[in-house]
Amino acid sequence: MYNINKVREDFPILSRTVYNRPLVYLDNAATTQKPLCVLDAMRDEYLNVNANVHRGVHYLSQQATDLHEAARETVRQFINARKTEEIVFTRGTTEAINLVAYSFCESQMKTGDEVLVTDMEHHSNIVSWQLQAQRKGIVVRHLPITDEGTLCLDEIETCLTENTRLVSVAHVSNVLGTVNPVEQIIQAAHRHGIPVLVDAAQSAPHMQLDVQQMDCDFLAFSGHKMYGPTGIGVLYGKEEWLEKLPPYQGGGEMIDRVTWEKTTFERLPFKFEAGTPDYIATHGLATAINYLCSIGLDTVKAHEQELTRYCMEQLQTIDGLRIYGPQLSSFSAPNLTPKDAVVSFNVGNIHHLDLGTLLDRLGIAVRTGHHCAQPLMDRLGIQGTVRASFALYNTKEEIDTLVSGIQRVSKMF
C-alpha cells in the first residue's frame, strides 16, 4: 500500500502554514518540493567533499569527481541510455533545448530549413528556435492541436516536408496535461530520416522513460521538477548525434588542447559541459532520482493518475468551471494515459489571477497565467488559466480543500 503519510514526512515544508492555514501545495508543474534526503546529501557534500571535479589530483577532488560521475550513471540508468557519454549535464530543460537549437542549427541547418514543433509547446521550445530563425534564417513550423487539446497527428505527414530537419515536441503539456504519443511521432519522423528532440520536463517526474525504446535522438528534463535541486538538468543525445554537433559554449572542462592557432575539444559528454559543473546539484539530482525510484515510478504514476481523475470529477461539480485539455471521459480508454498530473481551468468570468490570489489567502498554492505557453493560450482563445498540478505527496483531501476554496471564491463573484 502507498503510505502517503510516510511520504509527506519526507517533505517538512508541507507541514507549514500560509496565512494561518495549512499549506496545500498544488504548483508542482512549476517546481516540486525537496525531500530531506536530497537536502542532506547536498549539505553533506558541501561539508565533507567540496572540491572542484575532474582535474584535481587531491583526495577531495577525486571524491567529488566520483560522486559527480556516479550521478551521471544514475541518470543513464534512469532513462536507459546506452552510455554515460550520452548524458550531458545542463542547468535545466531550457538550457538543454537551447544547446540543441544552437548546435544543431549551426552544423545541420541552413536558410530555409525547418524545425517542427507543436501548438502546445512551452516557450523554451519555441523561443529557442525563433532565435535561430533570426540568426540562421530557419523556419519554425507547428503541428496544430484539436479542440480537445490533443495533437492533430493525421496532419503530421503534411507538416513533415523535404525541408524539415528536426522535430521538437513536448512529451506532456505543462498546461493541458496531454500525454503526447511521442513514439508514434518519432516513428513518423524517422521514416523521413528526421531526428526528434523530446521535452520531458513534465514527464520525467511522473512516468518511466526509456530513451532506447522511445528511440528519440535527444531528450531533455530538469531536476527541480522531480524533487531535485534547481539549476541542474539533463540533455540526452544519441552518441552519433552528439559527435556531429559543435560545442554550445567554450571554456574550461570542455577542451582537449588550446593553442593560439587552434582548440580541440574533449570527448563526450564533456565537450558540452564548459566551466565548473554544479557537482553538488548533480549529486542532489541523483539522490532525488534514487528517492523517486525507491517509491517506484509505477506507484507514483498510479497515485497521480488517481489524483488527476478525482480532481476532474470534483471540479465538474462547480458551476461555470471549464477544464482545458483531455476531459474525464478520456480516462475510460484502455491502456491509455490521456492526461498527467495537471488540471488547468477557469471559472465563469472570474479572472484567473483573481481566483489564484484569493485561493492563496486560503493557503492553496496554484499557478495562474499563460504558463509560458502564450501560443497555446491564443489557440484556446483565452489569456490564461488556473493550474493545479500534483506530485507524489499530494492527497485527495488537498483536492477537496481546493474545490471548497474555488466554491467559496465563486460565491464572492
PDB file of C-alpha atoms in Angstrom, residues 213 270 297:
ATOM      1  CA  GLN A 213      12.549   2.089 -26.531  1.00  0.00           C
ATOM      2  CA  PHE A 270      32.494  16.937 -21.633  1.00  0.00           C
ATOM      3  CA  LEU A 297       7.559   5.114 -10.958  1.00  0.00           C
TER       4      LEU A 297
END
